[in-house]
Coordinates of C-alpha atoms in Angstrom, one line a residue:
Chain A
X1371 CA -2.9 -24.9 -29.5
X1372 CA -0.1 -25.2 -27.0
X1373 CA 0.1 -24.9 -23.8
X1374 CA 1.9 -21.1 -24.0
X1375 CA -1.7 -20.1 -26.4
X1376 CA -3.5 -21.4 -23.6
X1377 CA -1.8 -19.8 -21.0
X1378 CA -2.0 -16.1 -23.6
X1379 CA -5.5 -16.8 -23.0
X1380 CA -6.0 -17.0 -19.7
X1381 CA -3.6 -13.8 -19.0
X1382 CA -5.3 -11.6 -21.0
X1383 CA -8.8 -13.1 -20.3
X1384 CA -7.3 -12.2 -16.2
X1385 CA -6.3 -8.7 -17.4
X1386 CA -9.6 -7.5 -18.7
X1387 CA -11.7 -9.1 -16.1
X1388 CA -9.4 -7.0 -13.5
X1389 CA -11.8 -4.1 -15.4
X1390 CA -15.0 -6.1 -15.4
X1391 CA -14.4 -6.6 -11.5
X1392 CA -14.4 -2.6 -11.0
X1393 CA -17.5 -1.8 -13.5
X1394 CA -19.1 -4.5 -12.1
X1395 CA -18.4 -3.9 -8.5
X1396 CA -19.5 -0.1 -9.4
X1397 CA -23.3 -1.6 -10.5
X1398 CA -23.3 -4.3 -8.0
X1399 CA -22.5 -1.4 -5.3
X1400 CA -25.7 0.6 -6.5
X1401 CA -28.2 -1.5 -6.7
X1402 CA -26.7 -3.3 -2.9
X1403 CA -28.1 0.4 -2.2
X1404 CA -31.2 1.3 -3.7
X1405 CA -32.1 -1.7 -5.1
X1406 CA -32.3 -0.3 -8.6
X1407 CA -30.7 -1.9 -11.5
X1408 CA -29.1 0.6 -13.3
X1409 CA -30.0 -0.4 -17.3
X1410 CA -27.8 3.4 -17.9
X1411 CA -24.6 1.4 -16.4
X1412 CA -22.6 1.1 -20.2
X1413 CA -23.3 4.3 -20.8
X1414 CA -21.3 5.8 -18.2
X1415 CA -18.9 3.2 -19.1
X1416 CA -19.3 5.2 -22.7
X1417 CA -19.7 8.3 -20.8
X1418 CA -16.3 7.8 -19.2
X1419 CA -14.1 6.1 -22.0
X1420 CA -15.3 9.4 -24.5
X1421 CA -13.9 11.9 -21.4
X1422 CA -10.7 10.0 -21.6
X1423 CA -10.7 10.5 -25.2
X1424 CA -11.3 13.7 -25.3
X1425 CA -9.2 15.2 -22.3
X1426 CA -6.4 12.5 -25.0
X1427 CA -6.8 14.3 -27.7
X1428 CA -8.3 17.8 -26.8
X1429 CA -6.2 18.0 -23.4
X1430 CA -3.1 16.2 -24.7
X1431 CA -2.3 14.6 -21.1
X1432 CA -1.8 11.3 -20.6
X1433 CA -4.2 8.6 -21.0
X1434 CA -3.8 7.2 -17.5
X1435 CA -3.4 10.8 -16.5
X1436 CA -7.0 10.8 -17.7
X1437 CA -8.5 8.5 -15.0
X1438 CA -8.4 11.6 -12.9
X1439 CA -10.3 13.7 -14.8
X1440 CA -13.1 11.1 -15.9
X1441 CA -14.4 10.4 -12.7
X1442 CA -15.3 13.5 -10.5
X1443 CA -17.0 14.4 -13.6
X1444 CA -18.6 10.3 -13.4
X1445 CA -18.9 11.7 -10.3
X1446 CA -21.0 14.0 -11.3
X1447 CA -22.9 13.0 -13.5
X1448 CA -23.4 10.0 -11.9
X1449 CA -24.8 11.7 -8.6
X1450 CA -27.4 14.1 -10.1
X1451 CA -28.9 11.5 -12.3
X1452 CA -30.0 10.1 -9.4
X1453 CA -31.0 12.9 -7.6
X1454 CA -32.9 14.8 -10.8
X1455 CA -33.8 11.0 -12.2
X1456 CA -33.7 8.1 -9.6
X1457 CA -34.6 9.7 -6.5
X1458 CA -37.6 11.1 -7.5
X1459 CA -39.4 7.6 -8.4
X1460 CA -37.0 5.8 -6.5
X1461 CA -40.3 4.2 -4.3
X1462 CA -41.9 3.2 -7.9
X1463 CA -42.4 -0.3 -8.5
X1464 CA -39.3 -1.9 -9.2
X1465 CA -39.7 -2.1 -13.0
X1466 CA -40.0 1.7 -13.5
X1467 CA -36.2 2.0 -12.3
X1468 CA -35.7 0.1 -14.6
X1469 CA -37.2 1.0 -17.8
X1470 CA -35.9 4.8 -16.7
X1471 CA -32.0 3.5 -16.5
X1472 CA -33.3 2.0 -20.4
X1473 CA -33.7 5.7 -21.5
X1474 CA -31.0 7.5 -19.6
X1475 CA -29.4 5.3 -21.9
X1476 CA -31.5 4.9 -25.2
X1477 CA -30.9 9.6 -24.8
X1478 CA -27.5 9.4 -23.7
X1479 CA -25.6 6.1 -25.9
X1480 CA -27.8 7.9 -29.6
X1481 CA -26.7 12.0 -27.9
X1482 CA -23.7 11.4 -28.2
X1483 CA -24.0 9.3 -31.9
X1484 CA -25.5 12.5 -32.7
X1485 CA -22.2 15.0 -31.3
X1486 CA -19.1 12.6 -32.3
X1487 CA -21.3 9.9 -35.0
X1488 CA -21.4 6.9 -34.5
X1489 CA -17.6 6.2 -35.7
X1490 CA -14.5 3.7 -34.0
X1491 CA -12.1 6.6 -32.7
X1492 CA -8.1 4.5 -32.1
X1493 CA -6.7 6.7 -28.9
X1494 CA -3.4 7.3 -29.5
X1495 CA -1.1 6.4 -27.5
X1496 CA 3.1 5.5 -27.4
X1497 CA 2.1 2.9 -25.0
X1498 CA 0.6 1.3 -26.9
X1499 CA 3.7 -0.7 -28.7
X1500 CA 5.3 -1.9 -26.3
X1501 CA 5.8 -5.4 -25.3
X1502 CA 6.7 -7.3 -22.0
X1503 CA 7.8 -11.4 -23.0
X1504 CA 7.6 -14.2 -21.0
X1505 CA 9.0 -17.3 -22.3
X1506 CA 6.6 -17.7 -25.6
X1507 CA 3.8 -15.1 -23.6
X1508 CA 3.4 -11.8 -24.4
X1509 CA 2.2 -9.5 -22.1
X1510 CA 1.1 -5.8 -23.1
X1511 CA 2.0 -3.3 -21.1
X1512 CA -1.3 -1.3 -21.3
X1513 CA -3.7 -4.1 -20.8
X1514 CA -1.7 -5.4 -17.3
X1515 CA -2.3 -0.9 -16.6
X1516 CA -5.8 -1.5 -17.4
X1517 CA -6.3 -4.2 -14.8
X1518 CA -3.4 -2.9 -12.1
X1519 CA -5.8 0.7 -12.3
X1520 CA -9.1 -1.6 -11.5
X1521 CA -7.3 -3.7 -8.7
X1522 CA -5.9 -0.6 -7.2
X1523 CA -9.2 1.4 -7.6
X1524 CA -11.4 -1.8 -6.2
X1525 CA -8.8 -1.9 -3.5
X1526 CA -9.2 1.4 -2.0
X1527 CA -13.6 1.1 -2.6
X1528 CA -13.2 -1.7 -0.2
X1529 CA -11.3 -0.4 2.0
X1530 CA -13.5 2.9 1.6
X1531 CA -16.9 0.9 2.5
X1532 CA -15.1 -0.9 5.3
X1533 CA -13.1 1.0 7.5
X1534 CA -14.6 4.7 6.5
X1535 CA -17.4 6.1 8.4
X1536 CA -19.3 6.9 5.2
X1537 CA -18.6 3.4 4.4
X1538 CA -20.2 2.2 7.4
X1539 CA -23.0 4.1 6.3
X1540 CA -23.5 2.7 2.6
X1541 CA -23.9 -0.7 4.1
X1542 CA -26.5 0.0 7.1
X1543 CA -28.4 2.2 3.8
X1544 CA -28.1 -1.2 2.0
X1545 CA -29.0 -3.6 5.0
X1546 CA -31.4 -1.8 6.6
X1547 CA -32.4 1.5 4.9
X1548 CA -34.6 2.4 8.0
X1549 CA -33.2 1.5 11.1
X1550 CA -30.1 4.1 9.5
X1551 CA -32.3 7.0 8.5
X1552 CA -33.6 6.4 12.5
X1553 CA -29.8 6.8 13.6
X1554 CA -29.2 9.5 11.8
X1555 CA -28.1 9.2 8.4
X1556 CA -28.5 11.6 5.5
X1557 CA -30.3 8.9 3.6
X1558 CA -30.3 11.0 0.3
X1559 CA -27.0 11.4 0.7
X1560 CA -26.2 8.3 0.4
X1561 CA -27.4 7.3 -2.4
X1562 CA -25.8 10.6 -3.8
X1563 CA -23.2 9.0 -3.1
X1564 CA -23.2 5.3 -3.9
X1565 CA -24.9 6.2 -7.1
X1566 CA -21.4 8.8 -7.9
X1567 CA -19.3 6.2 -6.9
X1568 CA -21.0 3.3 -8.7
X1569 CA -21.3 5.9 -12.2
X1570 CA -16.8 6.1 -10.8
X1571 CA -16.2 2.6 -10.8
X1572 CA -17.9 2.9 -14.5
X1573 CA -16.2 5.3 -16.2
X1574 CA -12.9 5.2 -14.7
X1575 CA -13.2 0.9 -15.6
X1576 CA -13.8 2.4 -19.6
X1577 CA -11.2 5.1 -19.4
X1578 CA -8.6 2.2 -18.2
X1579 CA -9.1 0.2 -21.2
X1580 CA -9.2 2.9 -23.6
X1581 CA -6.0 3.5 -24.7
X1582 CA -6.3 -0.4 -26.1
X1583 CA -9.4 -0.5 -26.7
X1584 CA -12.0 1.7 -29.8
X1585 CA -14.6 3.7 -28.5
X1586 CA -17.9 4.2 -30.2
X1587 CA -21.8 5.2 -28.4
X1588 CA -22.8 1.7 -28.7
X1589 CA -19.7 0.1 -26.8
X1590 CA -20.9 0.5 -23.3
X1591 CA -23.5 -2.7 -24.4
X1592 CA -20.3 -5.1 -24.9
X1593 CA -19.8 -4.6 -21.7
X1594 CA -23.1 -3.9 -19.7
X1595 CA -24.8 -7.4 -20.7
X1596 CA -20.7 -8.6 -18.8
X1597 CA -21.2 -6.3 -15.4
X1598 CA -25.1 -7.8 -15.2
X1599 CA -24.1 -11.8 -16.3
X1600 CA -20.5 -10.9 -13.1
X1601 CA -23.0 -8.7 -10.7
X1602 CA -25.4 -12.0 -11.0
X1603 CA -22.7 -14.6 -10.6
X1604 CA -20.8 -12.5 -7.2
X1605 CA -24.8 -11.8 -5.4
X1606 CA -26.7 -9.2 -6.7
X1607 CA -25.6 -6.3 -4.8
X1608 CA -22.5 -8.0 -2.7
X1609 CA -18.9 -6.0 -4.0
X1610 CA -16.6 -9.0 -3.5
X1611 CA -18.9 -11.1 -5.5
X1612 CA -18.4 -9.1 -8.1
X1613 CA -14.7 -8.6 -7.6
X1614 CA -13.5 -12.4 -7.7
X1615 CA -17.1 -12.9 -10.8
X1616 CA -15.6 -10.5 -13.0
X1617 CA -12.3 -12.5 -13.0
X1618 CA -14.2 -15.3 -13.1
X1619 CA -15.9 -13.5 -16.6
X1620 CA -12.8 -12.9 -18.1
X1621 CA -11.4 -16.1 -17.6
X1622 CA -14.7 -17.3 -18.6
X1623 CA -14.3 -15.5 -22.0
X1624 CA -11.1 -16.5 -22.9
X1625 CA -11.7 -19.8 -23.0
X1626 CA -15.1 -19.8 -25.5
X1627 CA -12.3 -16.9 -27.9
X1628 CA -10.0 -19.9 -27.2
X1629 CA -12.9 -22.4 -28.8
X1630 CA -15.7 -20.4 -30.2
X1631 CA -15.6 -18.2 -34.0
X1632 CA -15.0 -14.4 -32.4
X1633 CA -19.0 -13.6 -31.6
X1634 CA -19.9 -15.8 -30.2
X1635 CA -17.6 -16.1 -27.6
X1636 CA -19.9 -15.0 -24.9
X1637 CA -22.3 -17.5 -25.5
X1638 CA -20.0 -18.9 -21.9
X1639 CA -20.9 -16.2 -20.1
X1640 CA -24.7 -15.9 -20.9
X1641 CA -24.3 -19.6 -20.3
X1642 CA -23.1 -19.1 -16.9
X1643 CA -25.6 -16.3 -16.1
X1644 CA -29.0 -18.2 -17.5
X1645 CA -27.8 -21.0 -14.7
X1646 CA -26.8 -19.1 -12.2
X1647 CA -30.4 -17.1 -12.6
X1648 CA -31.9 -20.3 -12.5
X1649 CA -30.2 -22.4 -10.2
X1650 CA -28.7 -20.2 -7.6
X1651 CA -30.2 -16.7 -7.9
X1652 CA -28.9 -15.6 -4.8
X1653 CA -25.4 -15.7 -7.1
X1654 CA -21.7 -17.7 -6.0
X1655 CA -21.6 -16.5 -1.9
X1656 CA -25.4 -15.7 -1.4
X1657 CA -27.0 -17.7 0.7
X1658 CA -29.5 -19.8 -0.4
X1659 CA -32.4 -18.0 0.7
X1660 CA -33.5 -14.8 -1.5
Chain B
X1485 CA -68.1 -29.6 -8.3
X1486 CA -70.2 -26.7 -9.0
X1487 CA -69.8 -24.3 -12.8
X1488 CA -65.8 -22.2 -12.7
X1489 CA -69.2 -18.2 -12.8
X1490 CA -69.0 -17.2 -15.9
X1491 CA -67.3 -13.7 -16.3
X1492 CA -70.0 -11.6 -17.6
X1493 CA -69.4 -7.9 -18.9
X1494 CA -69.9 -6.5 -15.6
X1495 CA -66.6 -6.7 -14.3
X1496 CA -65.9 -4.0 -17.1
X1497 CA -67.9 -1.4 -18.2
X1498 CA -69.8 -2.9 -21.5
X1499 CA -69.4 -1.0 -24.7
X1500 CA -73.1 0.8 -25.5
X1501 CA -74.4 1.6 -29.0
X1502 CA -73.2 4.3 -29.6
X1503 CA -69.2 3.2 -28.7
X1504 CA -69.4 -0.4 -30.8
X1505 CA -71.4 2.8 -34.3
X1506 CA -68.4 4.3 -33.6
X1507 CA -65.6 1.6 -33.6
X1508 CA -67.5 0.7 -36.5
X1509 CA -66.9 4.0 -39.2
X1510 CA -64.1 4.0 -37.6
X1511 CA -63.1 0.4 -39.1
X1512 CA -64.7 1.3 -42.1
X1513 CA -62.3 4.5 -43.1
X1514 CA -59.3 2.9 -42.0
X1515 CA -60.3 1.4 -44.8
X1516 CA -60.9 3.6 -47.4
X1517 CA -58.0 5.0 -46.3
X1518 CA -55.2 3.4 -48.6
X1519 CA -57.5 5.1 -51.3
X1520 CA -57.9 8.8 -49.5
X1521 CA -54.4 9.5 -48.2
X1522 CA -52.0 6.5 -50.6
X1523 CA -48.4 8.7 -49.3
X1524 CA -49.0 7.1 -45.1
X1525 CA -49.0 3.1 -46.4
X1526 CA -46.0 2.4 -45.0
X1527 CA -46.4 4.3 -41.9
X1528 CA -49.4 2.8 -40.5
X1529 CA -48.3 -0.9 -42.1
X1530 CA -46.0 -0.2 -39.9
X1531 CA -47.9 1.4 -36.9
X1532 CA -50.1 -2.1 -37.4
X1533 CA -47.9 -4.4 -37.1
X1534 CA -45.8 -3.3 -34.1
X1535 CA -49.0 -2.2 -32.5
X1536 CA -49.6 -6.4 -32.9
X1537 CA -46.5 -7.4 -31.9
X1538 CA -47.1 -4.5 -29.0
X1539 CA -49.9 -6.5 -27.9
X1540 CA -47.5 -9.5 -28.0
X1541 CA -46.0 -8.1 -25.1
X1542 CA -48.5 -6.4 -23.4
X1543 CA -50.2 -9.5 -22.6
X1544 CA -46.9 -11.3 -20.8
X1545 CA -45.2 -7.3 -20.0
X1546 CA -49.0 -5.4 -19.4
X1547 CA -51.3 -7.9 -18.4
X1548 CA -49.4 -10.4 -15.9
X1549 CA -46.7 -8.3 -15.4
X1550 CA -43.8 -10.3 -16.4
X1551 CA -42.0 -7.6 -18.6
X1552 CA -39.4 -8.8 -20.9
X1553 CA -36.0 -7.2 -21.9
X1554 CA -35.8 -9.5 -25.5
X1555 CA -38.6 -9.8 -27.5
X1556 CA -37.2 -9.3 -30.1
X1557 CA -36.3 -13.3 -29.3
X1558 CA -39.9 -14.4 -31.1
X1559 CA -40.1 -11.7 -33.8
X1560 CA -36.9 -12.8 -34.4
X1561 CA -37.3 -17.0 -34.7
X1562 CA -40.8 -15.7 -36.4
X1563 CA -39.6 -13.9 -39.7
X1564 CA -36.8 -16.8 -39.0
X1565 CA -38.7 -20.0 -39.2
X1566 CA -40.8 -18.0 -42.4
X1567 CA -38.4 -17.2 -43.9
X1568 CA -36.6 -20.9 -44.2
X1569 CA -39.0 -22.5 -45.3
X1570 CA -40.7 -20.8 -47.8
X1571 CA -36.7 -19.9 -49.6
X1572 CA -35.1 -23.9 -48.4
X1573 CA -38.5 -25.9 -48.9
X1574 CA -40.8 -23.2 -51.0
X1575 CA -43.1 -22.8 -48.2
X1576 CA -45.9 -20.2 -48.6
X1577 CA -45.8 -18.0 -45.3
X1578 CA -49.0 -18.2 -44.8
X1579 CA -48.5 -21.5 -44.1
X1580 CA -44.7 -20.6 -42.4
X1581 CA -46.9 -17.8 -40.0
X1582 CA -48.1 -20.9 -38.3
X1583 CA -44.7 -22.7 -37.8
X1584 CA -43.7 -19.0 -37.0
X1585 CA -46.4 -19.2 -34.2
X1586 CA -46.0 -22.8 -33.8
X1587 CA -42.2 -21.8 -33.4
X1588 CA -42.6 -19.1 -30.8
X1589 CA -44.8 -20.2 -28.3
X1590 CA -42.6 -23.6 -28.1
X1591 CA -39.9 -21.7 -27.6
X1592 CA -41.4 -19.0 -25.1
X1593 CA -43.2 -22.0 -23.0
X1594 CA -39.6 -23.5 -22.4
X1595 CA -38.2 -20.0 -21.3
X1596 CA -41.1 -19.3 -18.9
X1597 CA -40.7 -23.2 -18.8
X1598 CA -37.6 -22.5 -17.0
X1599 CA -38.0 -19.1 -15.5
X1600 CA -41.1 -19.5 -13.8
X1601 CA -40.8 -22.6 -12.0
X1602 CA -37.8 -20.7 -10.2
X1603 CA -39.6 -18.2 -9.9
X1604 CA -37.2 -15.4 -11.2
X1605 CA -39.2 -12.4 -11.9
X1606 CA -38.6 -8.3 -12.6
X1607 CA -34.8 -7.4 -13.5
X1608 CA -34.5 -10.9 -13.3
X1609 CA -36.9 -12.6 -15.5
X1610 CA -36.5 -9.0 -18.3
X1611 CA -32.6 -10.0 -17.6
X1612 CA -32.7 -13.3 -19.0
X1613 CA -35.1 -12.5 -21.9
X1614 CA -32.6 -10.3 -22.9
X1615 CA -29.7 -13.4 -21.8
X1616 CA -32.1 -15.1 -24.5
X1617 CA -32.6 -12.6 -27.7
X1618 CA -28.7 -12.4 -27.5
X1619 CA -27.8 -15.9 -28.1
X1620 CA -30.0 -15.8 -30.5
X1621 CA -28.5 -13.1 -31.8
X1622 CA -25.2 -14.9 -31.5
X1623 CA -27.1 -18.1 -33.8
X1624 CA -27.8 -15.9 -36.1
X1625 CA -25.1 -13.9 -36.4
X1626 CA -23.0 -17.3 -37.2
X1627 CA -25.0 -19.7 -38.2
X1628 CA -24.0 -20.2 -41.9
X1629 CA -27.4 -22.1 -43.6
X1630 CA -29.4 -19.8 -41.6
X1631 CA -27.9 -16.5 -43.6
X1632 CA -25.1 -15.5 -41.0
X1633 CA -24.5 -11.7 -40.6
X1634 CA -25.1 -11.1 -44.3
X1635 CA -28.6 -12.1 -43.7
X1636 CA -31.6 -13.4 -45.7
X1637 CA -32.8 -12.0 -48.8
X1638 CA -36.7 -13.2 -49.7
X1639 CA -36.1 -13.8 -53.7
X1640 CA -39.3 -11.6 -54.9
X1641 CA -41.7 -13.5 -57.2
X1642 CA -44.2 -11.2 -58.1
X1643 CA -47.6 -10.4 -57.9
X1644 CA -49.0 -13.8 -56.1
X1645 CA -51.2 -13.8 -53.0
X1646 CA -50.9 -17.4 -51.9
X1647 CA -46.9 -17.2 -51.0
X1648 CA -47.7 -13.3 -49.7
X1649 CA -46.2 -11.3 -52.0
X1650 CA -48.1 -7.7 -53.7
X1651 CA -46.8 -5.4 -55.7
X1652 CA -48.3 -3.2 -54.4
X1653 CA -48.1 -2.1 -50.0
X1654 CA -52.6 -2.5 -50.3
X1655 CA -52.7 -6.0 -49.1
X1656 CA -49.8 -5.7 -45.9
X1657 CA -52.2 -3.0 -45.8
X1658 CA -55.4 -5.0 -45.2
X1659 CA -53.3 -8.1 -43.6
X1660 CA -52.0 -6.0 -40.4
X1661 CA -55.1 -3.5 -40.1
X1662 CA -56.9 -7.4 -40.1
X1663 CA -54.2 -9.3 -37.3
X1664 CA -53.6 -6.1 -35.8
X1665 CA -58.1 -5.8 -35.3
X1666 CA -57.7 -9.5 -34.3
X1667 CA -55.3 -8.6 -31.3
X1668 CA -57.1 -6.0 -30.4
X1669 CA -60.2 -8.6 -30.4
X1670 CA -58.7 -11.8 -28.1
X1671 CA -57.0 -9.5 -25.4
X1672 CA -60.1 -7.5 -25.3
X1673 CA -62.6 -11.6 -25.0
X1674 CA -58.6 -12.5 -22.6
X1675 CA -59.9 -9.4 -20.4
X1676 CA -63.0 -11.0 -19.7
X1677 CA -62.0 -14.6 -19.1
X1678 CA -61.4 -16.2 -15.5
X1679 CA -57.5 -16.8 -17.3
X1680 CA -57.0 -12.4 -17.2
X1681 CA -58.6 -11.9 -13.7
X1682 CA -55.3 -14.3 -12.7
X1683 CA -53.0 -12.1 -15.3
X1684 CA -53.8 -9.1 -13.1
X1685 CA -53.5 -10.6 -9.4
X1686 CA -50.6 -12.9 -10.9
X1687 CA -49.2 -9.2 -11.4
X1688 CA -50.9 -7.7 -9.0
X1689 CA -49.5 -9.9 -6.1
X1690 CA -48.2 -12.7 -6.8
X1691 CA -47.7 -14.4 -3.0
X1692 CA -51.9 -13.2 -2.1
X1693 CA -53.1 -15.0 -5.3
X1694 CA -51.4 -18.1 -4.8
X1695 CA -52.6 -18.7 -1.1
X1696 CA -56.3 -17.5 -3.2
X1697 CA -54.9 -20.8 -5.1
X1698 CA -54.3 -19.6 -8.8
X1699 CA -51.4 -21.4 -10.1
X1700 CA -49.2 -19.0 -11.3
X1701 CA -46.9 -20.8 -12.7
X1702 CA -49.9 -21.6 -15.7
X1703 CA -51.1 -17.7 -15.7
X1704 CA -47.7 -17.0 -16.4
X1705 CA -47.2 -20.0 -18.6
X1706 CA -49.6 -19.1 -20.6
X1707 CA -49.0 -15.1 -20.2
X1708 CA -46.2 -15.8 -22.3
X1709 CA -47.2 -19.2 -25.1
X1710 CA -49.9 -16.2 -26.1
X1711 CA -47.1 -13.3 -25.9
X1712 CA -44.6 -15.2 -28.3
X1713 CA -47.3 -16.2 -30.0
X1714 CA -48.5 -13.0 -30.6
X1715 CA -45.0 -11.4 -31.6
X1716 CA -43.9 -14.0 -34.2
X1717 CA -46.1 -13.4 -36.4
X1718 CA -45.6 -10.0 -36.4
X1719 CA -41.6 -10.8 -37.5
X1720 CA -43.9 -13.0 -40.6
X1721 CA -44.8 -10.2 -41.8
X1722 CA -42.2 -7.6 -41.3
X1723 CA -40.1 -9.8 -43.2
X1724 CA -42.7 -10.7 -46.2
X1725 CA -43.1 -7.0 -46.0
X1726 CA -39.5 -6.5 -46.3
X1727 CA -38.0 -8.6 -47.9
X1728 CA -34.9 -9.0 -45.9
X1729 CA -34.0 -10.2 -42.3
X1730 CA -30.5 -9.6 -40.5
X1731 CA -29.4 -11.3 -37.2
X1732 CA -29.4 -7.1 -36.2
X1733 CA -32.4 -5.7 -37.8
X1734 CA -34.7 -9.3 -36.0
X1735 CA -32.4 -10.2 -33.0
X1736 CA -31.1 -6.9 -32.2
X1737 CA -32.0 -5.6 -28.5
X1738 CA -32.7 -2.0 -30.0
X1739 CA -36.6 -4.5 -31.5
X1740 CA -36.5 -5.4 -28.0
X1741 CA -36.9 -1.4 -26.8
X1742 CA -39.3 -1.0 -29.8
X1743 CA -41.5 -3.8 -29.4
X1744 CA -41.9 -3.0 -25.7
X1745 CA -41.7 0.8 -25.7
X1746 CA -45.5 0.7 -27.2
X1747 CA -47.0 -1.0 -24.7
X1748 CA -45.3 0.4 -22.1
X1749 CA -45.5 4.4 -23.2
X1750 CA -49.1 3.8 -25.1
X1751 CA -50.2 2.5 -21.0
X1752 CA -49.3 -1.2 -20.2
X1753 CA -51.5 -3.6 -19.1
X1754 CA -55.1 -1.4 -21.6
X1755 CA -56.4 -3.6 -24.9
X1756 CA -55.6 0.6 -26.7
X1757 CA -52.6 0.7 -25.4
X1758 CA -49.9 -0.9 -27.5
X1759 CA -51.8 0.6 -30.5
X1760 CA -51.6 3.8 -28.8
X1761 CA -48.2 4.3 -28.2
X1762 CA -47.5 3.2 -31.4
X1763 CA -49.1 6.5 -33.5
X1764 CA -47.7 7.9 -31.3
X1765 CA -43.5 5.8 -32.0
X1766 CA -44.0 5.2 -34.9
X1767 CA -44.1 7.7 -36.8
X1768 CA -42.5 10.6 -35.1
X1769 CA -39.9 7.5 -35.9
X1770 CA -40.0 7.5 -39.5
X1771 CA -40.4 10.9 -39.6
X1772 CA -36.7 11.3 -37.9
X1773 CA -35.4 8.9 -39.7
X1774 CA -36.2 10.7 -42.5
X1775 CA -35.1 13.3 -41.4
X1776 CA -31.9 12.8 -39.9
X1777 CA -31.1 10.2 -42.6
X1778 CA -27.3 10.2 -42.0
X1779 CA -27.6 9.1 -37.6
X1780 CA -28.9 6.5 -37.4
X1781 CA -29.8 6.3 -33.7
X1782 CA -31.5 9.7 -33.5
X1783 CA -35.3 7.9 -33.9
X1784 CA -33.7 6.2 -30.3
X1785 CA -33.0 9.0 -28.4
X1786 CA -35.9 10.5 -28.5
X1787 CA -37.8 7.6 -27.4
X1788 CA -35.5 7.8 -24.9
X1789 CA -36.4 11.3 -23.2
X1790 CA -39.9 10.4 -24.7
X1791 CA -39.5 7.2 -22.0
X1792 CA -37.8 9.2 -19.2
X1793 CA -41.2 11.3 -19.1
X1794 CA -44.3 8.8 -19.5
X1795 CA -42.2 7.7 -16.5
X1796 CA -41.7 10.4 -14.1
X1797 CA -45.2 11.5 -14.5
X1798 CA -47.0 8.8 -16.6
X1799 CA -46.9 5.8 -15.7
X1800 CA -50.6 5.0 -16.6
X1801 CA -49.4 5.8 -20.3
X1802 CA -51.2 7.8 -22.4
X1803 CA -53.9 6.3 -21.6
X1804 CA -53.9 7.0 -18.1
X1805 CA -53.5 11.0 -19.2
X1806 CA -56.8 10.2 -22.1
X1807 CA -58.6 8.7 -19.5
X1808 CA -58.3 11.9 -16.4
X1809 CA -58.2 14.8 -18.5
X1810 CA -62.2 13.0 -19.8
X1811 CA -63.5 11.6 -16.4
X1812 CA -62.3 15.6 -15.9
X1813 CA -64.2 16.9 -18.5
X1814 CA -66.3 14.6 -17.3
X1815 CA -67.2 15.7 -13.7
X1816 CA -67.9 19.0 -15.2
X1817 CA -70.3 18.5 -17.5
X1818 CA -72.4 16.9 -15.3

């Protein structure tokens, strides 16, 4: 195993990790604000990928312009999901919300099988062939761009959450919903917007990797479990934690891929997951009390 | 130390003579079924099989309140242990089923020990079960000694009851029927014991029952053990009935969903819930599988729809609906 191979793997891990970060930030935002563990996050990623794929295939837009379509579409899907399905049972026991999102994801994924068949679809784009070389290390343009777009949206999300009134309202609603309500914040609207943003993060994350990743109805499961690992690692509801966690898991997966056969590479992140859940369920950056 | 109070039937409404007679009639009718309508045997076997495993999930999820998203780990373990013992060592699957059950219990207690010690519950427990199932899935895929991705083909050695191999479906019908009846009886008995009440107490309020002296860790471990053992035994029957297992069809996430949806839709935390859910879901999945052969996932789409409707409108499952309608009728009559 040469040095450049190690660097190559780590670089690829880091680039994918950035996308994990974005997807997981959406998941952790939804959890932080509504205390809903969104099992349908993988389906939202899948929908984002399909929207990007069809925009390119049917509307002939540039793959990276399709992100501008994916964001509003997924925002609307996420917000309606929240309004019509989550909101009516927002006060039910938490496992009911978990099961509801599981039901929705089963429905959406198999609807996708029904509508678009279970075939793997690969987006055809001229970018996919372009590579940069630094010494022995190859940087693929599409992976780099996916990373950059994910980082850009993650940065925008962070600025919105910390610097704007909307962000302040979202943070208030997640920390103390009743207090926020008393201060005149429209909690229902905040829930709607947060779910919309969370879904859009998932969708954009999916759209960003579509130029180099096949699209198929069950693709979401590859990412949703990773997203849970990232979210738990970073601390449930912690946006910055999810960001750092995504990069860590991306690197951990690439280390796994160096030593283990292909389908075993996620075993490292699963092991991290179990260890974190057992010994520090509040995550890397969480306080010790639950 | 005074003797612990013996639980009696006053903990729940007792069965009258009429109820016993009608139950007996149903059992007799089920025994005659293979000769009356032989075409439905496959569906009936699948109904009973998933009712058994759903009952296993129900003990942990419905009664003790720990929702597992990875019960396929026990199902798959049960299927693999007995099949490997049979294929490699020639051990009878009847014997293997005991090993499967034991292996399931050991794994269940291990997962329970690591998670319940740290008070893991709710979505975290659901996810850790999912993670364990995925890890077993990955290992089964990669490990060539257990068949790898191709799985295990169990050789059919003719009609030999001692090896749990039959040319006809009838024997499997009776095996699953009686195991299902056994699981119902076990849970019915369990409901009336102190431990059964501790399950409910732990589910309803973990901290309050702890404060009242219930050893919730032990309670959850017992529930996990029963649950894992029952589900593993179902895995053995499944492997012997279909004579082929692979990682996807055993450890896959779809199987966890199949197992847990039955009690949730039928009515979690009730004796008949898993069976009722299985009676509704199994024929549905078999029919859609036949009707949409090229789209293997359509039955899961319908499952998803039913799950959403049940969670939103019938949180107590179908049995809650039946009960409400029944009481309303009772009120109207007298």
